[in-house]
Short mmCIF file of C-alpha atoms in Angstrom, two decimals:
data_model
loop_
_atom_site.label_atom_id
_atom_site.label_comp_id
_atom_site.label_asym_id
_atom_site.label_seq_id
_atom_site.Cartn_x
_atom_site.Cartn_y
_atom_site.Cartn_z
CA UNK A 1 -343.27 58.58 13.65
CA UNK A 2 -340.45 57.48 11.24
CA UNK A 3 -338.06 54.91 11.90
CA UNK A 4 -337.47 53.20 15.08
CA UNK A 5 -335.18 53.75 17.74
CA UNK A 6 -332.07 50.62 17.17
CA UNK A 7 -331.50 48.15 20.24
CA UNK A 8 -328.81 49.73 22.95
CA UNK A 9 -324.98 50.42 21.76
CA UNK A 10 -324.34 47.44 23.93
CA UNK A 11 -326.18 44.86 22.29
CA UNK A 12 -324.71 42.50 19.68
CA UNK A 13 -325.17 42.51 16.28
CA UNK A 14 -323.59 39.08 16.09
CA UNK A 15 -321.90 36.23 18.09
CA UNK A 16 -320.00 37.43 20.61
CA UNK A 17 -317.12 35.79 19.65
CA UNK A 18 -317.27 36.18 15.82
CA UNK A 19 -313.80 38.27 15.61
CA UNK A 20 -312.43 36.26 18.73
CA UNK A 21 -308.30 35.82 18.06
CA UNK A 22 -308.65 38.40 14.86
CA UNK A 23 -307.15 41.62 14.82
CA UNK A 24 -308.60 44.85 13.07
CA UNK A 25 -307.36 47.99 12.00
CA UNK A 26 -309.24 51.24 12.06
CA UNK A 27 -307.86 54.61 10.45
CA UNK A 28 -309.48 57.51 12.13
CA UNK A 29 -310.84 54.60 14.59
CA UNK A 30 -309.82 57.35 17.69
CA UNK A 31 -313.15 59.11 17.70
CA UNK A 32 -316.53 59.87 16.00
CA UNK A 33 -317.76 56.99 13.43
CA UNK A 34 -313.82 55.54 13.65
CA UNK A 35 -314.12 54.85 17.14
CA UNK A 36 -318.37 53.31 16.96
CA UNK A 37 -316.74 51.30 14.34
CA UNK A 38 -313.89 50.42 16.52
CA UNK A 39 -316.37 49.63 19.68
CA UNK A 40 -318.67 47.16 17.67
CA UNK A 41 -315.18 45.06 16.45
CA UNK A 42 -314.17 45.17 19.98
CA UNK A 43 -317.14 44.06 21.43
CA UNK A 44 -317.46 40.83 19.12
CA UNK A 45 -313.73 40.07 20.14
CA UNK A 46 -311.67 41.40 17.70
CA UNK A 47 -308.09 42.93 19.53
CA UNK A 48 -308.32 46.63 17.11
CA UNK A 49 -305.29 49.18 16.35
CA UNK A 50 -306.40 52.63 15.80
CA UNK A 51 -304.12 53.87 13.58
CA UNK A 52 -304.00 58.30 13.24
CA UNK A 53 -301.60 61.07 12.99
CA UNK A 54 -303.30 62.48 16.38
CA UNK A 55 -301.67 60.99 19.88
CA UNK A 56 -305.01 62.61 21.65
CA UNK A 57 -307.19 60.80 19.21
CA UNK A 58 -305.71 57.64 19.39
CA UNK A 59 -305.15 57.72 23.01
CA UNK A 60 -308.82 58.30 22.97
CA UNK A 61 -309.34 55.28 20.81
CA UNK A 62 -307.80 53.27 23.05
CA UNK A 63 -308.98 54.47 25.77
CA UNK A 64 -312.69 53.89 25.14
CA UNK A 65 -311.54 50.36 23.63
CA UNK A 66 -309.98 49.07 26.81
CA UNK A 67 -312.58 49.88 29.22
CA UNK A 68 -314.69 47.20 27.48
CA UNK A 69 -311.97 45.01 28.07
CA UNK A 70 -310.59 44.73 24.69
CA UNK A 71 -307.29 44.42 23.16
CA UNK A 72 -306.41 47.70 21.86
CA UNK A 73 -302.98 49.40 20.17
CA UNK A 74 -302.06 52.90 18.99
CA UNK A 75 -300.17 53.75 16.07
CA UNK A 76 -298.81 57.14 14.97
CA UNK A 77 -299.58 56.94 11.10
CA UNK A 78 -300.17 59.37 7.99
CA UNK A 79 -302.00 57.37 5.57
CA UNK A 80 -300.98 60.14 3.04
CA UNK A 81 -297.01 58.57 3.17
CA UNK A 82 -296.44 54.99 2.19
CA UNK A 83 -293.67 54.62 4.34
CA UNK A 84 -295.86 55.28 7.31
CA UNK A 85 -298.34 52.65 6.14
CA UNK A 86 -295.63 49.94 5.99
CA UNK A 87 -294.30 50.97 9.40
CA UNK A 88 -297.83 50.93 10.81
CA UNK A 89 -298.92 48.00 9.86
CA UNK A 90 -295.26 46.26 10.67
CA UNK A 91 -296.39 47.31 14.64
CA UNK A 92 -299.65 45.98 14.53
CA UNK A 93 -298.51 42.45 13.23
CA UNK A 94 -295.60 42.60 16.23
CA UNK A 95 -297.52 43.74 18.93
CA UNK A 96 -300.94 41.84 17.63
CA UNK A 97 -301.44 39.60 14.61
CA UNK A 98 -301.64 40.18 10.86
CA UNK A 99 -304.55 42.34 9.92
CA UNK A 100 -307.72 40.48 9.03
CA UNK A 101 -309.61 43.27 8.55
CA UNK A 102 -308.97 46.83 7.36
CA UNK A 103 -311.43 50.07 7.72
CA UNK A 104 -310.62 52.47 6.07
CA UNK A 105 -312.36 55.76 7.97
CA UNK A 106 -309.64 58.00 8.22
CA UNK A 107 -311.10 61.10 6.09
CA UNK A 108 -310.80 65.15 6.14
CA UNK A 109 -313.57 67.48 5.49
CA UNK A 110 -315.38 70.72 5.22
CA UNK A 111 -317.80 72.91 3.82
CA UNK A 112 -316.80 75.09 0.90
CA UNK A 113 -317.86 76.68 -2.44
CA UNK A 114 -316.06 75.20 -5.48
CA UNK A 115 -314.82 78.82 -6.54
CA UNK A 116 -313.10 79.56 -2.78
CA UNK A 117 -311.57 76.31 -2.24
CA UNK A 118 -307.56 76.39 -2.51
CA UNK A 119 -305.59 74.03 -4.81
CA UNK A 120 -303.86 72.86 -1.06
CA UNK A 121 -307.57 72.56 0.47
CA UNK A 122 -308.24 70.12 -2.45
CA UNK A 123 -304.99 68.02 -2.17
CA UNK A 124 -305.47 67.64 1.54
CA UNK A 125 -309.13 66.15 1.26
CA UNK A 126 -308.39 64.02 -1.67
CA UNK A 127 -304.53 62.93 -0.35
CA UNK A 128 -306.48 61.66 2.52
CA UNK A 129 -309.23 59.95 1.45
CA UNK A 130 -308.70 58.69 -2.03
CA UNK A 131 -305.11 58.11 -1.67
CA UNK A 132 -304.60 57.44 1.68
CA UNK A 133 -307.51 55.04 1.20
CA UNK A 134 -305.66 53.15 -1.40
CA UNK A 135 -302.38 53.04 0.10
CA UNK A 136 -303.59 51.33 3.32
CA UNK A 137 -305.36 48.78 0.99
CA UNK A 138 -302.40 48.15 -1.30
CA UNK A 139 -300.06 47.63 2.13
CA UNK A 140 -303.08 45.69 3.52
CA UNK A 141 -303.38 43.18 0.35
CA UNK A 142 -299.79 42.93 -0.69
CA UNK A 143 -299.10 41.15 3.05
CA UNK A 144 -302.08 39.04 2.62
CA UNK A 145 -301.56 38.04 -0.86
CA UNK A 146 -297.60 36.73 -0.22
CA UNK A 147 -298.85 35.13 2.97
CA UNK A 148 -301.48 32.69 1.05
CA UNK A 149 -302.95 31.82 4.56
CA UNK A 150 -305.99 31.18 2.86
CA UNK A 151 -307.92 32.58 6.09
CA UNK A 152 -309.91 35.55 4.12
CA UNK A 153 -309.43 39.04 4.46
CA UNK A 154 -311.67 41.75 4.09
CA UNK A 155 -311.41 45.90 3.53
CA UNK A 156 -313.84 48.32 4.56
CA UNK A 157 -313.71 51.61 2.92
CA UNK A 158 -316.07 54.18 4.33
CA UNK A 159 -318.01 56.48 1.50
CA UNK A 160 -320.80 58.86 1.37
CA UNK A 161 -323.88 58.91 -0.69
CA UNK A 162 -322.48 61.32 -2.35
CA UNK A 163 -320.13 59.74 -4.16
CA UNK A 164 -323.18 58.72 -6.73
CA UNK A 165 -324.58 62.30 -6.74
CA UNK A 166 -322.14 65.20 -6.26
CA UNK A 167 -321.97 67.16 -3.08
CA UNK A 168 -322.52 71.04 -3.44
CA UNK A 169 -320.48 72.64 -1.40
CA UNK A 170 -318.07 69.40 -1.06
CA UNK A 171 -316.61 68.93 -4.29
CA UNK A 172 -313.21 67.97 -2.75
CA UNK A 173 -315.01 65.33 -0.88
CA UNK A 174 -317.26 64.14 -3.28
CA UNK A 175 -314.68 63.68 -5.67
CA UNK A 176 -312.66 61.63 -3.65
CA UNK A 177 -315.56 59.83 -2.60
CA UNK A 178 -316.63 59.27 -6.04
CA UNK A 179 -313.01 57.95 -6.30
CA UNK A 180 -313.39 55.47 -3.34
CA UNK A 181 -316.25 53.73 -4.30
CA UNK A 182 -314.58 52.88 -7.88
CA UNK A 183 -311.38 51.55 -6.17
CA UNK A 184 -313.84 49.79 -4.00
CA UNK A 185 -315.40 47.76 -6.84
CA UNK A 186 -311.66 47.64 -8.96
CA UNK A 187 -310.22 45.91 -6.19
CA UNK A 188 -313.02 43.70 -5.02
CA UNK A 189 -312.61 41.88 -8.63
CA UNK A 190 -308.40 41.97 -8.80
CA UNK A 191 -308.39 40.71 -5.03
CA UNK A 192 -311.01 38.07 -4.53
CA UNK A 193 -309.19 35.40 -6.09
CA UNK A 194 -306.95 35.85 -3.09
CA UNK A 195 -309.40 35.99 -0.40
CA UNK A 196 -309.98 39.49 -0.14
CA UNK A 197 -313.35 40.97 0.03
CA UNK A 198 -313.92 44.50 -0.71
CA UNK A 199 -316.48 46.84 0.07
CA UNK A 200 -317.92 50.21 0.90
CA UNK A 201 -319.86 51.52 4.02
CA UNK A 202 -322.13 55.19 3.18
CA UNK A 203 -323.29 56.50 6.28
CA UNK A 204 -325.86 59.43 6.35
CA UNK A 205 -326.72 61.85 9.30
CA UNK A 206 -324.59 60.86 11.71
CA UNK A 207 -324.24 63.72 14.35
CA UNK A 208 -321.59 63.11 16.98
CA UNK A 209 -319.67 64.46 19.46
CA UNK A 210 -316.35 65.11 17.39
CA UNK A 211 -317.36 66.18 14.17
CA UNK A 212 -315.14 69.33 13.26
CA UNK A 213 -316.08 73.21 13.98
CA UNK A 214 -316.44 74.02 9.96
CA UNK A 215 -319.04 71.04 9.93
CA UNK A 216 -320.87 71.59 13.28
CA UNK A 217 -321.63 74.96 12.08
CA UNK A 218 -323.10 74.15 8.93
CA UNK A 219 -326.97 75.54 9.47
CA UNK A 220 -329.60 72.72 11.05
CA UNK A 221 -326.73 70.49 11.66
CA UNK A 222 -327.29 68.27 14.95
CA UNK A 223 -329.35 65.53 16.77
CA UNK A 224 -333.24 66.95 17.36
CA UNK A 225 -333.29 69.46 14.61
CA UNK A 226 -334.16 70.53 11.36
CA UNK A 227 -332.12 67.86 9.80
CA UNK A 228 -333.83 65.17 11.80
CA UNK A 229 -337.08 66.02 10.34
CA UNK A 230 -335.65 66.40 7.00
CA UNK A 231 -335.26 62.85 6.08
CA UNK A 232 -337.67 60.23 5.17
CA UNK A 233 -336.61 58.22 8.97
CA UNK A 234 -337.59 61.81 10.61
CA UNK A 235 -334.11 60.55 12.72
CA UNK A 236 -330.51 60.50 12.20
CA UNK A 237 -327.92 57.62 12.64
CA UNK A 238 -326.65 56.63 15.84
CA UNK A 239 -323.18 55.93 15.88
CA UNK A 240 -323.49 52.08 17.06
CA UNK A 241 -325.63 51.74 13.91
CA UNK A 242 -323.17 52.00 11.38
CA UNK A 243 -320.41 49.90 13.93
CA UNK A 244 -322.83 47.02 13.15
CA UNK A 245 -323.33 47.53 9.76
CA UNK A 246 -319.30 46.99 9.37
CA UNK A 247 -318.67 44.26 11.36
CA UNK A 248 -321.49 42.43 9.54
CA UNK A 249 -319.94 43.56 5.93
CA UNK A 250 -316.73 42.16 7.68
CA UNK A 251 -317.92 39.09 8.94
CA UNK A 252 -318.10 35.51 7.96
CA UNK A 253 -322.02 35.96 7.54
CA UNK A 254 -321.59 38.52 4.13
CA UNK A 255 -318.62 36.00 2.98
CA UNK A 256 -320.21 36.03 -0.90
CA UNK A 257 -320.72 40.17 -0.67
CA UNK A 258 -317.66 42.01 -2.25
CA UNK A 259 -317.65 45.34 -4.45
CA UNK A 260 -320.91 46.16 -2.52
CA UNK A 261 -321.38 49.90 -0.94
CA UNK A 262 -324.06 49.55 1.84
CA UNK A 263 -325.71 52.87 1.84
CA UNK A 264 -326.88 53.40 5.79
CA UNK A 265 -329.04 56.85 5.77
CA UNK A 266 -332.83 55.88 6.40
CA UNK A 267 -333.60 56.37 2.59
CA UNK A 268 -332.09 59.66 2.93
CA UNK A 269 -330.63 60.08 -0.18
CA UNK A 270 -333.14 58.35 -2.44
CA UNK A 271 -335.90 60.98 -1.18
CA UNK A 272 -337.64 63.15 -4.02
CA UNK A 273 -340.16 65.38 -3.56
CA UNK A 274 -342.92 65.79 -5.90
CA UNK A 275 -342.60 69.75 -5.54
CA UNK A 276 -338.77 71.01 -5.34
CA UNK A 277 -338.51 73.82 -2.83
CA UNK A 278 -337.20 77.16 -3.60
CA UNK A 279 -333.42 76.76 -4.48
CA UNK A 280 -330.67 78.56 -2.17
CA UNK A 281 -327.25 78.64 -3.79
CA UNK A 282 -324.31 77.34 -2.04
CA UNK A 283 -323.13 80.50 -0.68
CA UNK A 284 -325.94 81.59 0.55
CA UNK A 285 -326.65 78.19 2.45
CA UNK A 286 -323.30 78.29 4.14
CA UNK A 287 -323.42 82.01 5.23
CA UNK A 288 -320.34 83.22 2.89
CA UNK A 289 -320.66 86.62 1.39
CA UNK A 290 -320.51 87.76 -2.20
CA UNK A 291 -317.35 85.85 -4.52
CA UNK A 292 -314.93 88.52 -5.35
CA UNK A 293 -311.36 87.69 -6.71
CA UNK A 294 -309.80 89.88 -3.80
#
C-alpha cells in the first residue's frame, strides 16, 4: 500500500499569490528538481531567473516557466567563479527585482568508488556544490544586508540525506553535502539578525526525466522498480513534491524556521531492518571490475 499518491502538480500548496511581486532565483532551476522547484515558485507568483552554465537548460527553464504564464529570465552563470555570481545576480535585479529568495540546486554528480575517483572528479563535485553553494549565498546576503529593506530574505540550499550518513560510492558528494548542511546552520545564526532565513531541502528518490547517464544507469534506478519497493513509502518522490516543500520553507508561513534541513524521502533514510541483508561492496554494486593501479 505505502504512501499515498500527492494532489496533481497543478494544485497549490499555498495562496496563489504568496510570492506575487517577488522574484526568485534558482541555480540548476533549467531542468529536473531545479526546474519542479522553479514551477511551484512560479505558480504562487513569484517572476524566477534560472541561473546555469547551460543555454539549452536554461532555455528549457524558461521555457516551461512561461507557458504557465510566469515571469521568467535566463542567466549564463558558473557558480564556481565569483565574478559570475556578481554579474548574475546584477541582471536579475535589472531585468527583475532584488532577489528575495535564493535556491541553491545547482549540483554535479555521479557514481564512483572512493579508490577510482580523480583528484579533478573531486574538485568538480565539491567546487560546485559546496562552494558554488556558498558563493551564491555570500553574493545573495551581502546585497541584502547593505540594502536594510527590512523585507526578509530567505536561502534554500538543496542537500541529501546523506550528508548525515556518508554515501558509498559518493564520497565527493557526500562530502560536499556534509559541507552544505553545516554552512546551512553557520549562516542561519550569522544572518538572521538581518532578515535572512536559512535552510536546507533533502530530497530522496526522485526519478526524473534529466537525471544524468552515470546515474540513470546505476542498477534498480527508476519510477516502478526495485527502488520503489525498497523504501518504507513503497514509492518515490514526485518532482512537484519537493517544489512545495521549498516554497513553503520559503514562505511567510515557516517565518520562525531557519538552520532547519527538511528531509523529504518517505522515511527512506531512517529505515533499519531488523536482519541486514547480505553485503555487496561498492564495486560490485556499480558493475566496475577488479581495482588495479593500471
Amino acid at each position: 500500500m505505502g504512501l499515498p499518491e500527492p494532489p496533481p502538480p497543478h494544485a497549490l500548496a499555498l495562496p496563489a499569490d504568496t510570492f506575487a511581486g517577488q522574484t526568485v532565483a534558482v541555480t540548476g532551476g533549467g531542468t529536473g528538481l531545479g526546474r519542479a522547484i522553479a514551477l511551484a515558485f512560479a505558480r504562487l507568483g513569484a517572476a524566477v531567473a534560472v541561473l546555469s552554465r547551460s543555454e539549452a537548460h536554461r532555455s528549457a527553464g524558461v521555457a516551461a516557466l512561461r507557458q504557465l504564464g510566469g515571469q521568467a529570465l535566463g542567466v549564463a552563470c558558473d557558480i564556481r567563479d565569483a565574478a559570475q555570481v556578481a554579474a548574475a545576480f546584477d541582471a536579475v535585479e535589472a531585468a527583475l527585482s532584488r532577489p528575495a529568495v535564493l535556491v541553491n540546486n545547482a549540483a554535479g554528480n555521479f557514481p564512483s568508488p572512493a579508490e577510482d575517483l580523480s583528484p579533478n572528479g573531486w574538485r568538480a563535485v565539491v567546487d560546485i556544490v559546496l562552494n558554488g553553494t556558498f558563493l551564491c549565498s555570500r553574493e545573495f546576503a551581502r546585497r541584502h544586508i547593505a540594502a536594510q529593506s527590512g523585507a526578509g530574505a530567505s536561502i534554500i540550499n538543496i542537500g541529501a540525506s546523506y550528508a548525515w550518513t556518508g554515501g558509498p560510492g559518493f564520497a565527493h558528494s557526500a562530502a560536499a553535502k556534509a559541507g552544505v548542511k553545516n554552512l546551512t546552520e553557520t549562516l542561519a545564526v550569522e544572518w538572521a539578525p538581518y532578515g535572512i532565513r536559512v535552510n536546507g531541502l533533502a530530497p530522496g528518490l526522485f526519478p526524473h526525466q534529466d537525471e544524468s547517464a552515470d546515474i540513470r544507469a546505476v542498477p534498480g534506478r527508476g519510477p516502478h522498480s526495485a527502488e520503489e519497493q525498497s523504501t518504507p513509502a513503497q514509492r518515490c518522490g514526485r518532482p512537484h513534491e519537493l517544489g512545495w516543500a521549498a516554497t513553503w520553507l520559503a514562505s511567510p508561513y515557516a517565518a520562525y524556521v531557519s538552520g532547519h534541513t527538511l528531509v523529504v524521502d518517505g522515511a527512506n533514510w531512517q529505515r533499519r531492518t531488523l536482519r541486514q541483508p547480505a553485503f555487496t561492496p561498492i564495486r560490485q554494486q556499480l558493475g566496475k571490475p577488479p581495482f588495479t593501479l593500471d
